[in-house]
mmCIF file of C-alpha atoms in Angstrom:
data_model
loop_
_atom_site.group_PDB
_atom_site.id
_atom_site.type_symbol
_atom_site.label_atom_id
_atom_site.label_comp_id
_atom_site.label_asym_id
_atom_site.label_seq_id
_atom_site.Cartn_x
_atom_site.Cartn_y
_atom_site.Cartn_z
ATOM 1 C CA UNK B 1 0.000 0.000 0.000
ATOM 2 C CA UNK B 2 1.101 3.499 -0.723
ATOM 3 C CA UNK B 3 2.149 5.632 2.237
ATOM 4 C CA UNK B 4 2.943 9.315 2.608
ATOM 5 C CA UNK B 5 5.153 10.627 5.407
ATOM 6 C CA UNK B 6 5.552 14.190 6.619
ATOM 7 C CA UNK B 7 8.250 14.129 9.273
ATOM 8 C CA UNK B 8 7.815 17.725 10.470
ATOM 9 C CA UNK B 9 4.716 18.090 12.683
ATOM 10 C CA UNK B 10 5.370 21.828 13.087
ATOM 11 C CA UNK B 11 7.423 24.463 11.323
ATOM 12 C CA UNK B 12 7.781 28.205 11.805
ATOM 13 C CA UNK B 13 9.253 30.948 9.666
ATOM 14 C CA UNK B 14 9.670 34.687 9.793
ATOM 15 C CA UNK B 15 7.440 36.714 7.540
ATOM 16 C CA UNK B 16 9.032 37.339 4.112
ATOM 17 C CA UNK B 17 11.473 34.442 4.495
ATOM 18 C CA UNK B 18 11.497 31.074 2.740
ATOM 19 C CA UNK B 19 10.456 27.773 4.259
ATOM 20 C CA UNK B 20 10.543 24.201 2.952
ATOM 21 C CA UNK B 21 8.122 21.484 4.030
ATOM 22 C CA UNK B 22 9.220 17.878 3.564
ATOM 23 C CA UNK B 23 7.283 14.919 2.226
ATOM 24 C CA UNK B 24 8.330 11.399 1.293
ATOM 25 C CA UNK B 25 6.183 8.639 -0.116
ATOM 26 C CA UNK B 26 6.378 4.968 -0.867
ATOM 27 C CA UNK B 27 5.007 3.412 -4.028
ATOM 28 C CA UNK B 28 5.842 0.774 -6.589
ATOM 29 C CA UNK B 29 3.996 2.683 -9.319
ATOM 30 C CA UNK B 30 5.853 4.590 -11.999
ATOM 31 C CA UNK B 31 3.039 6.954 -12.908
ATOM 32 C CA UNK B 32 1.196 8.891 -10.226
ATOM 33 C CA UNK B 33 0.252 12.354 -8.985
ATOM 34 C CA UNK B 34 1.418 14.299 -5.961
ATOM 35 C CA UNK B 35 -0.318 17.215 -4.292
ATOM 36 C CA UNK B 36 0.094 19.783 -1.557
ATOM 37 C CA UNK B 37 -3.081 20.930 0.171
ATOM 38 C CA UNK B 38 -3.409 23.824 2.607
ATOM 39 C CA UNK B 39 -5.921 23.854 5.469
ATOM 40 C CA UNK B 40 -6.260 27.285 7.109
ATOM 41 C CA UNK B 41 -8.144 27.819 10.400
ATOM 42 C CA UNK B 42 -11.392 27.977 8.396
ATOM 43 C CA UNK B 43 -10.804 24.224 7.785
ATOM 44 C CA UNK B 44 -11.447 24.606 4.053
ATOM 45 C CA UNK B 45 -8.863 22.491 2.234
ATOM 46 C CA UNK B 46 -7.275 24.306 -0.683
ATOM 47 C CA UNK B 47 -5.167 22.754 -3.431
ATOM 48 C CA UNK B 48 -1.816 24.535 -3.496
ATOM 49 C CA UNK B 49 0.101 22.675 -6.177
ATOM 50 C CA UNK B 50 0.201 19.368 -8.047
ATOM 51 C CA UNK B 51 2.887 17.383 -9.823
ATOM 52 C CA UNK B 52 2.620 14.573 -12.364
ATOM 53 C CA UNK B 53 5.333 11.988 -11.836
ATOM 54 C CA UNK B 54 6.103 11.663 -15.552
ATOM 55 C CA UNK B 55 7.019 15.365 -15.721
ATOM 56 C CA UNK B 56 10.610 16.102 -14.797
ATOM 57 C CA UNK B 57 10.017 19.809 -14.440
ATOM 58 C CA UNK B 58 9.118 20.925 -10.936
ATOM 59 C CA UNK B 59 5.689 22.537 -10.615
ATOM 60 C CA UNK B 60 5.433 26.193 -9.612
ATOM 61 C CA UNK B 61 2.472 28.341 -8.572
ATOM 62 C CA UNK B 62 3.491 31.915 -7.789
ATOM 63 C CA UNK B 63 5.364 31.811 -4.445
ATOM 64 C CA UNK B 64 4.894 28.033 -4.109
ATOM 65 C CA UNK B 65 7.209 25.554 -5.787
ATOM 66 C CA UNK B 66 8.093 21.911 -5.332
ATOM 67 C CA UNK B 67 11.310 19.925 -5.407
ATOM 68 C CA UNK B 68 10.297 16.575 -6.875
ATOM 69 C CA UNK B 69 12.936 13.855 -6.597
ATOM 70 C CA UNK B 70 11.373 10.754 -8.130
ATOM 71 C CA UNK B 71 14.217 8.349 -7.413
ATOM 72 C CA UNK B 72 14.329 9.422 -3.782
ATOM 73 C CA UNK B 73 10.501 9.496 -3.578
ATOM 74 C CA UNK B 74 10.650 12.973 -2.138
ATOM 75 C CA UNK B 75 8.246 15.864 -2.781
ATOM 76 C CA UNK B 76 9.025 18.999 -0.766
ATOM 77 C CA UNK B 77 7.129 22.300 -0.878
ATOM 78 C CA UNK B 78 8.981 25.604 -0.860
ATOM 79 C CA UNK B 79 7.151 28.758 0.117
ATOM 80 C CA UNK B 80 8.990 31.948 -0.798
ATOM 81 C CA UNK B 81 8.360 35.390 0.683
ATOM 82 C CA UNK B 82 6.157 33.881 3.427
ATOM 83 C CA UNK B 83 3.034 35.836 4.286
ATOM 84 C CA UNK B 84 0.824 35.783 7.378
ATOM 85 C CA UNK B 85 -1.937 34.233 5.275
ATOM 86 C CA UNK B 86 0.264 31.209 4.620
ATOM 87 C CA UNK B 87 -0.207 30.053 8.227
ATOM 88 C CA UNK B 88 -2.058 26.738 8.020
ATOM 89 C CA UNK B 89 -1.811 22.970 8.130
ATOM 90 C CA UNK B 90 -0.171 21.631 4.990
ATOM 91 C CA UNK B 91 -0.853 18.118 3.745
ATOM 92 C CA UNK B 92 1.079 16.187 1.158
ATOM 93 C CA UNK B 93 -0.984 13.681 -0.824
ATOM 94 C CA UNK B 94 -0.415 10.906 -3.361
ATOM 95 C CA UNK B 95 -2.678 9.410 -6.007
ATOM 96 C CA UNK B 96 -2.110 6.584 -8.441
ATOM 97 C CA UNK B 97 -3.969 7.230 -11.711
ATOM 98 C CA UNK B 98 -5.574 3.857 -12.206
ATOM 99 C CA UNK B 99 -6.919 3.094 -8.734
ATOM 100 C CA UNK B 100 -10.671 2.763 -8.393
ATOM 101 C CA UNK B 101 -12.206 6.241 -7.999
ATOM 102 C CA UNK B 102 -8.644 7.468 -7.656
ATOM 103 C CA UNK B 103 -8.492 8.029 -3.933
ATOM 104 C CA UNK B 104 -5.919 10.312 -2.331
ATOM 105 C CA UNK B 105 -3.540 9.104 0.380
ATOM 106 C CA UNK B 106 -2.532 11.896 2.748
ATOM 107 C CA UNK B 107 0.432 12.495 5.000
ATOM 108 C CA UNK B 108 0.183 13.412 8.662
ATOM 109 C CA UNK B 109 0.353 17.151 8.051
ATOM 110 C CA UNK B 110 2.722 19.979 8.989
ATOM 111 C CA UNK B 111 1.472 22.988 10.936
ATOM 112 C CA UNK B 112 3.148 26.123 9.595
ATOM 113 C CA UNK B 113 3.363 29.242 11.747
ATOM 114 C CA UNK B 114 4.380 32.605 10.302
ATOM 115 C CA UNK B 115 6.088 34.965 12.756
ATOM 116 C CA UNK B 116 5.541 38.690 12.043
ATOM 117 C CA UNK X 1 -18.298 28.737 -7.490
ATOM 118 C CA UNK X 2 -17.962 25.096 -6.544
ATOM 119 C CA UNK X 3 -19.623 24.193 -3.262
ATOM 120 C CA UNK X 4 -19.476 21.186 -0.942
ATOM 121 C CA UNK X 5 -21.708 21.675 2.073
ATOM 122 C CA UNK X 6 -21.550 19.688 5.289
ATOM 123 C CA UNK X 7 -24.680 19.989 7.370
ATOM 124 C CA UNK X 8 -23.041 20.688 10.732
ATOM 125 C CA UNK X 9 -19.833 22.443 11.708
ATOM 126 C CA UNK X 10 -19.888 21.085 15.261
ATOM 127 C CA UNK X 11 -21.798 18.113 16.632
ATOM 128 C CA UNK X 12 -21.975 16.570 20.106
ATOM 129 C CA UNK X 13 -23.448 13.094 20.534
ATOM 130 C CA UNK X 14 -23.724 10.436 23.208
ATOM 131 C CA UNK X 15 -22.114 7.013 23.115
ATOM 132 C CA UNK X 16 -24.415 4.518 21.410
ATOM 133 C CA UNK X 17 -26.357 7.106 19.403
ATOM 134 C CA UNK X 18 -26.868 6.716 15.669
ATOM 135 C CA UNK X 19 -25.249 9.680 13.953
ATOM 136 C CA UNK X 20 -25.791 11.009 10.435
ATOM 137 C CA UNK X 21 -23.295 13.325 8.774
ATOM 138 C CA UNK X 22 -24.611 14.856 5.585
ATOM 139 C CA UNK X 23 -22.690 16.185 2.612
ATOM 140 C CA UNK X 24 -24.135 17.872 -0.461
ATOM 141 C CA UNK X 25 -22.327 19.037 -3.591
ATOM 142 C CA UNK X 26 -23.807 21.233 -6.284
ATOM 143 C CA UNK X 27 -21.412 20.359 -9.109
ATOM 144 C CA UNK X 28 -22.811 17.081 -10.473
ATOM 145 C CA UNK X 29 -19.604 15.266 -9.504
ATOM 146 C CA UNK X 30 -19.472 11.488 -9.840
ATOM 147 C CA UNK X 31 -17.005 10.813 -7.040
ATOM 148 C CA UNK X 32 -17.557 11.620 -3.374
ATOM 149 C CA UNK X 33 -15.416 10.817 -0.336
ATOM 150 C CA UNK X 34 -15.526 10.786 3.441
ATOM 151 C CA UNK X 35 -12.292 11.307 5.365
ATOM 152 C CA UNK X 36 -11.599 11.634 9.051
ATOM 153 C CA UNK X 37 -8.826 13.915 10.255
ATOM 154 C CA UNK X 38 -6.949 13.294 13.496
ATOM 155 C CA UNK X 39 -3.862 15.093 14.867
ATOM 156 C CA UNK X 40 -0.689 13.293 13.900
ATOM 157 C CA UNK X 41 -2.536 10.937 11.555
ATOM 158 C CA UNK X 42 -3.576 13.275 8.772
ATOM 159 C CA UNK X 43 -6.627 12.420 6.678
ATOM 160 C CA UNK X 44 -7.735 8.806 6.404
ATOM 161 C CA UNK X 45 -10.317 7.583 3.933
ATOM 162 C CA UNK X 46 -13.432 5.990 5.413
ATOM 163 C CA UNK X 47 -15.648 5.376 2.361
ATOM 164 C CA UNK X 48 -16.030 6.647 -1.156
ATOM 165 C CA UNK X 49 -18.618 6.496 -3.899
ATOM 166 C CA UNK X 50 -18.162 6.733 -7.658
ATOM 167 C CA UNK X 51 -21.849 6.731 -8.583
ATOM 168 C CA UNK X 52 -25.346 6.740 -7.136
ATOM 169 C CA UNK X 53 -25.915 3.691 -4.909
ATOM 170 C CA UNK X 54 -22.279 2.640 -5.432
ATOM 171 C CA UNK X 55 -19.846 2.632 -2.528
ATOM 172 C CA UNK X 56 -16.452 1.250 -1.659
ATOM 173 C CA UNK X 57 -14.631 0.867 1.626
ATOM 174 C CA UNK X 58 -11.657 3.042 2.261
ATOM 175 C CA UNK X 59 -8.863 2.384 4.729
ATOM 176 C CA UNK X 60 -10.849 2.640 7.987
ATOM 177 C CA UNK X 61 -14.501 1.661 7.331
ATOM 178 C CA UNK X 62 -15.116 -0.171 10.616
ATOM 179 C CA UNK X 63 -17.966 1.342 12.593
ATOM 180 C CA UNK X 64 -19.210 3.403 9.642
ATOM 181 C CA UNK X 65 -21.607 3.005 6.750
ATOM 182 C CA UNK X 66 -22.619 5.331 3.923
ATOM 183 C CA UNK X 67 -25.572 6.095 1.732
ATOM 184 C CA UNK X 68 -25.762 7.701 -1.696
ATOM 185 C CA UNK X 69 -29.341 7.718 -2.951
ATOM 186 C CA UNK X 70 -28.893 10.864 -5.060
ATOM 187 C CA UNK X 71 -25.855 12.044 -6.943
ATOM 188 C CA UNK X 72 -25.478 15.255 -4.985
ATOM 189 C CA UNK X 73 -25.742 13.772 -1.480
ATOM 190 C CA UNK X 74 -23.370 11.434 0.357
ATOM 191 C CA UNK X 75 -24.178 10.545 3.945
ATOM 192 C CA UNK X 76 -21.881 9.044 6.546
ATOM 193 C CA UNK X 77 -23.563 6.978 9.257
ATOM 194 C CA UNK X 78 -22.183 5.990 12.625
ATOM 195 C CA UNK X 79 -24.437 3.105 13.614
ATOM 196 C CA UNK X 80 -23.538 3.258 17.305
ATOM 197 C CA UNK X 81 -21.233 6.143 18.104
ATOM 198 C CA UNK X 82 -18.218 5.468 20.284
ATOM 199 C CA UNK X 83 -15.732 7.822 21.925
ATOM 200 C CA UNK X 84 -12.966 6.746 19.526
ATOM 201 C CA UNK X 85 -15.025 8.209 16.703
ATOM 202 C CA UNK X 86 -14.527 11.703 18.094
ATOM 203 C CA UNK X 87 -12.813 13.403 15.173
ATOM 204 C CA UNK X 88 -13.023 15.934 12.361
ATOM 205 C CA UNK X 89 -14.924 14.542 9.379
ATOM 206 C CA UNK X 90 -14.272 15.944 5.930
ATOM 207 C CA UNK X 91 -16.383 15.334 2.855
ATOM 208 C CA UNK X 92 -14.978 15.848 -0.635
ATOM 209 C CA UNK X 93 -16.131 15.473 -4.209
ATOM 210 C CA UNK X 94 -14.420 15.284 -7.583
ATOM 211 C CA UNK X 95 -15.451 15.185 -11.219
ATOM 212 C CA UNK X 96 -13.471 13.028 -13.638
ATOM 213 C CA UNK X 97 -10.469 15.329 -13.313
ATOM 214 C CA UNK X 98 -7.816 15.778 -10.663
ATOM 215 C CA UNK X 99 -9.005 18.374 -8.224
ATOM 216 C CA UNK X 100 -10.758 17.426 -4.995
ATOM 217 C CA UNK X 101 -13.287 19.906 -3.592
ATOM 218 C CA UNK X 102 -13.684 19.766 0.163
ATOM 219 C CA UNK X 103 -16.382 20.788 2.602
ATOM 220 C CA UNK X 104 -15.515 22.760 5.728
ATOM 221 C CA UNK X 105 -15.635 19.728 7.985
ATOM 222 C CA UNK X 106 -17.740 18.540 10.910
ATOM 223 C CA UNK X 107 -16.059 18.366 14.312
ATOM 224 C CA UNK X 108 -17.812 15.476 16.049
ATOM 225 C CA UNK X 109 -17.506 14.886 19.777
ATOM 226 C CA UNK X 110 -18.848 11.634 21.210
ATOM 227 C CA UNK X 111 -19.287 11.765 24.990
#
């Protein structure tokens, strides 16, 4: 079974600085998708960024970028120029494309605090 | 805008009660999911449905059942609530594409 591990339960960063959240996963599949979701205090989960495993280029969405290392099964999220609104729980998630209904497997989450 | 609505934001129930958590989506999505979220464990899949009246067990289905009589509504049922079912419950839906749309969650306390 696929597993996703986030080894940092909590992280903090100064406003305007850069922070990297770690994620590793275990799979025997060669084709799959990886995601980072953000859950602010409102509890509404928001998709931050996604990566297809067959793409070598790292995904980027404005201040959010990933470092995807397929051989190492690592998928870290970098947040540049951190803002107070980035404070949230961040979840890494994995999905294999051919599983029934394509369910997501989530990591344990990392709580990110932004210090003003 | 896409909307997934969970009927209650907070819920308090007694041990042994039958509990219904309701989720409605207005996007005509085929796939719907129920997750529970616990500190240190992340989100774990309880049940999912890929069509009306169709359901499949997720990773932790014990103690739960589901119902999907209409496409827009997916209900999670706790037949006899227990204290270890105190948790945050998140409903989500998805069309054929990649993106999951989540509700705002129901924080359930079983006393």
